[in-house]
């Protein structure tokens, strides 16, 4: 009998019923990608969503500023959802004016698709144009891919952490990996003729092209990207 595999994804949300659609979208996507046989597992996990919704609702009653962390444990044949209601879920604490969502992914490329779901739900009805939403989505996927593939080198014992902070005038995305870091100036320019056939550097190039600000911290293991709803004024 083979060894039972287990992967854990965590999703931290404001304790508001308005955020439960994001949880539902993430779980639905996981179930679709997992290719579970039959519908027993799906029905049981949708029941877990309802339990998570209740936890979020009750936490919001106790404290409007609280957040709920959903621990999604994926095995070969089931998805288990545990919930923790707390007020200090985020590693990178957002400001009081920001609505924040934090996603921690195992360092496996098979989970990068979840970024598309999360970003799409976060940006829904936020005032960003469709073109800008697509640009932010691509930048987030590139950053997540770099964190998992190049930062953590797909080490199953390491996590890629992404924090999305939505403010009235901007979206800030913080990406952190557990790798050794890198130096930005050492990354090859993909537009240089000698690098046109190379794939390295294209992700960072797209991130910097699509976002208004990209800052590298902690030797490149933390990247902060900002997109404003209106283009910032250039002095």
Coordinates of C-alpha atoms in Angstrom, one line a residue:
X1 CA 0.0 0.0 0.0
X2 CA 1.5 3.4 -1.0
X3 CA 2.2 6.2 1.3
X4 CA -0.7 8.6 1.9
X5 CA 0.1 12.0 0.5
X6 CA -1.1 15.2 2.2
X7 CA -0.8 18.8 1.1
X8 CA -2.0 21.8 3.1
X9 CA -3.3 25.1 1.7
X10 CA -4.3 27.9 4.0
X11 CA -6.6 30.8 3.2
X12 CA -7.1 33.7 5.6
X13 CA -10.1 36.0 5.1
X14 CA -11.8 38.8 6.8
X15 CA -14.6 37.4 9.0
X16 CA -17.3 38.6 6.7
X17 CA -20.0 36.7 4.8
X18 CA -19.0 38.7 1.8
X19 CA -15.8 36.7 1.6
X20 CA -17.3 33.2 1.6
X21 CA -17.6 33.2 -2.2
X22 CA -13.8 33.3 -2.4
X23 CA -13.6 30.2 -0.2
X24 CA -16.2 28.4 -2.3
X25 CA -14.4 29.3 -5.5
X26 CA -11.1 28.0 -4.1
X27 CA -12.6 24.7 -2.9
X28 CA -14.6 24.2 -6.1
X29 CA -11.3 24.6 -8.1
X30 CA -9.4 22.2 -5.8
X31 CA -12.2 19.6 -6.2
X32 CA -12.2 19.9 -9.9
X33 CA -8.4 19.6 -10.2
X34 CA -8.2 16.7 -7.8
X35 CA -10.4 14.4 -9.9
X36 CA -12.0 12.6 -7.0
X37 CA -14.1 9.7 -8.1
X38 CA -17.9 9.8 -7.4
X39 CA -19.7 12.7 -5.6
X40 CA -19.5 11.5 -2.0
X41 CA -16.3 13.5 -1.3
X42 CA -17.6 16.6 -3.0
X43 CA -20.9 16.5 -1.0
X44 CA -19.0 16.1 2.3
X45 CA -16.6 18.9 1.5
X46 CA -19.4 21.3 0.5
X47 CA -20.7 20.6 4.0
X48 CA -17.3 21.6 5.3
X49 CA -17.7 24.9 3.4
X50 CA -21.0 25.5 5.3
X51 CA -19.2 24.8 8.6
X52 CA -16.4 27.2 7.6
X53 CA -19.0 29.8 6.6
X54 CA -20.6 29.5 10.0
X55 CA -17.2 29.9 11.7
X56 CA -16.6 33.1 9.7
X57 CA -20.1 34.4 10.5
X58 CA -19.7 33.8 14.2
X59 CA -16.2 35.3 14.3
X60 CA -17.5 38.4 12.6
X61 CA -20.2 38.8 15.3
X62 CA -17.5 38.4 18.0
X63 CA -15.2 40.9 16.4
X64 CA -15.7 42.8 13.1
X65 CA -11.9 43.1 12.8
X66 CA -11.3 39.3 13.2
X67 CA -10.1 37.1 10.4
X68 CA -10.8 33.4 9.7
X69 CA -8.1 31.1 8.6
X70 CA -9.2 28.0 6.6
X71 CA -6.8 25.1 6.6
X72 CA -7.5 23.0 3.4
X73 CA -5.9 19.6 3.7
X74 CA -5.8 17.7 0.4
X75 CA -5.1 14.0 0.4
X76 CA -5.4 11.4 -2.3
X77 CA -9.2 10.9 -1.8
X78 CA -10.6 13.8 0.2
X79 CA -10.4 17.5 1.1
X80 CA -10.7 18.4 4.8
X81 CA -11.4 22.0 5.9
X82 CA -10.6 23.2 9.4
X83 CA -11.2 26.7 10.6
X84 CA -9.6 29.0 13.1
X85 CA -11.1 32.4 14.0
X86 CA -8.5 34.9 15.1
X87 CA -7.5 38.5 14.8
X88 CA -3.8 38.1 14.0
X89 CA -3.8 35.7 11.1
X90 CA -1.5 37.6 8.8
X91 CA 2.3 37.4 8.8
X92 CA 2.5 40.7 7.1
X93 CA 0.0 42.8 9.0
X94 CA -2.1 45.0 6.7
X95 CA -3.2 48.5 7.6
X96 CA -6.6 49.2 9.2
X97 CA -8.0 50.5 5.9
X98 CA -7.1 47.5 3.9
X99 CA -9.2 44.4 3.2
X100 CA -6.7 41.6 3.2
X101 CA -6.6 38.0 2.0
X102 CA -3.6 35.7 2.6
X103 CA -2.9 32.5 0.7
X104 CA -0.2 30.0 1.6
X105 CA 0.6 27.4 -1.0
X106 CA 2.7 24.2 -0.9
X107 CA 5.7 24.5 -3.1
X108 CA 4.2 22.5 -6.0
X109 CA 3.4 23.9 -9.4
X110 CA 0.2 22.0 -9.4
X111 CA -1.3 24.7 -7.1
X112 CA -0.4 27.8 -9.1
X113 CA -3.8 27.6 -10.8
X114 CA -5.4 28.7 -7.5
X115 CA -3.9 32.2 -7.9
X116 CA -6.1 32.8 -10.9
X117 CA -9.2 32.0 -8.9
X118 CA -8.1 34.1 -5.9
X119 CA -7.1 37.2 -7.9
X120 CA -10.3 37.1 -10.0
X121 CA -12.5 36.9 -6.9
X122 CA -10.6 39.6 -5.0
X123 CA -10.8 42.0 -8.0
X124 CA -14.4 41.5 -8.8
X125 CA -16.4 44.8 -8.5
X126 CA -13.3 46.7 -7.4
X127 CA -13.2 49.4 -10.1
X128 CA -10.2 48.0 -12.0
X129 CA -10.8 47.7 -15.7
X130 CA -10.9 44.2 -17.3
X131 CA -7.5 44.8 -19.0
X132 CA -5.9 45.9 -15.6
X133 CA -7.4 42.9 -13.8
X134 CA -5.9 40.6 -16.4
X135 CA -2.5 42.3 -15.9
X136 CA -2.7 42.0 -12.1
X137 CA -3.7 38.3 -12.5
X138 CA -0.7 37.6 -14.7
X139 CA 1.7 39.4 -12.4
X140 CA 0.5 37.5 -9.4
X141 CA 0.8 34.1 -11.2
X142 CA 4.3 35.0 -12.4
X143 CA 5.3 36.0 -8.8
X144 CA 3.8 32.9 -7.3
X145 CA 5.4 30.7 -9.9
X146 CA 8.8 32.3 -9.2
X147 CA 8.4 31.8 -5.5
X148 CA 7.5 28.1 -5.8
X149 CA 9.8 27.2 -8.7
X150 CA 12.9 29.4 -8.3
X151 CA 12.7 30.5 -4.7
X152 CA 11.6 27.3 -2.9
X153 CA 12.7 25.1 -5.8
X154 CA 9.5 23.1 -5.4
X155 CA 10.6 21.8 -2.0
X156 CA 7.5 20.2 -0.4
X157 CA 8.6 21.4 3.0
X158 CA 8.5 25.0 2.0
X159 CA 5.5 27.4 1.5
X160 CA 4.9 30.3 -0.8
X161 CA 3.0 33.1 1.0
X162 CA 0.9 35.7 -0.9
X163 CA -0.9 38.6 0.8
X164 CA -3.4 40.6 -1.1
X165 CA -4.3 44.0 0.5
X166 CA -7.1 45.9 -1.2
X167 CA -7.3 49.6 -0.3
X168 CA -9.6 52.3 -1.6
X169 CA -7.1 53.4 -4.2
X170 CA -4.8 50.5 -4.8
X171 CA -4.0 46.8 -4.5
X172 CA -0.8 45.6 -2.8
X173 CA 0.4 42.1 -3.3
X174 CA 3.2 40.7 -1.0
X175 CA 4.9 37.5 -2.1
X176 CA 7.3 35.7 0.2
X177 CA 9.2 32.4 -0.3
X178 CA 11.6 30.4 1.9
X179 CA 14.5 30.3 -0.6
X180 CA 18.0 31.8 -0.6
X181 CA 16.9 34.9 -2.5
X182 CA 18.4 36.6 -5.5
X183 CA 19.8 39.9 -6.7
X184 CA 17.5 41.8 -9.1
X185 CA 20.3 43.3 -11.1
X186 CA 21.7 39.9 -11.9
X187 CA 18.5 38.7 -13.6
X188 CA 19.0 38.8 -17.4
X189 CA 17.0 41.3 -19.4
X190 CA 14.7 39.2 -21.6
X191 CA 14.6 42.0 -24.2
X192 CA 18.4 41.8 -24.7
X193 CA 19.0 40.2 -28.1
X194 CA 21.3 37.6 -26.6
X195 CA 18.5 36.5 -24.2
X196 CA 15.6 36.3 -26.6
X197 CA 15.5 32.5 -26.6
X198 CA 16.0 32.3 -22.8
X199 CA 13.0 31.9 -20.5
X200 CA 14.7 33.4 -17.4
X201 CA 13.8 36.9 -16.4
X202 CA 10.5 37.0 -18.3
X203 CA 8.3 36.7 -15.2
X204 CA 10.0 39.6 -13.4
X205 CA 9.9 41.7 -16.6
X206 CA 6.1 41.1 -16.9
X207 CA 5.6 41.9 -13.2
X208 CA 7.5 45.2 -13.5
X209 CA 5.7 46.1 -16.8
X210 CA 2.2 45.4 -15.4
X211 CA 2.4 46.7 -11.9
X212 CA 3.0 50.4 -10.9
X213 CA 5.6 49.5 -8.2
X214 CA 7.7 46.3 -7.6
X215 CA 10.1 46.3 -4.6
X216 CA 12.4 43.5 -3.6
X217 CA 13.2 43.0 0.1
X218 CA 15.0 40.4 2.3
X219 CA 17.5 39.5 -0.5
X220 CA 14.6 39.0 -2.9
X221 CA 12.6 36.5 -0.8
X222 CA 9.9 39.2 -0.3
X223 CA 8.4 41.1 -3.2
X224 CA 5.9 43.9 -2.9
X225 CA 3.9 44.8 -5.9
X226 CA 1.4 47.7 -6.1
X227 CA -1.3 48.6 -8.7
X228 CA -3.2 51.9 -8.3
X229 CA -6.7 52.3 -9.6
X230 CA -5.6 55.6 -11.1
X231 CA -2.1 56.1 -12.5
X232 CA 0.1 57.7 -9.9
X233 CA 1.3 61.3 -10.6
X234 CA 4.8 61.5 -11.9
X235 CA 6.7 64.5 -10.3

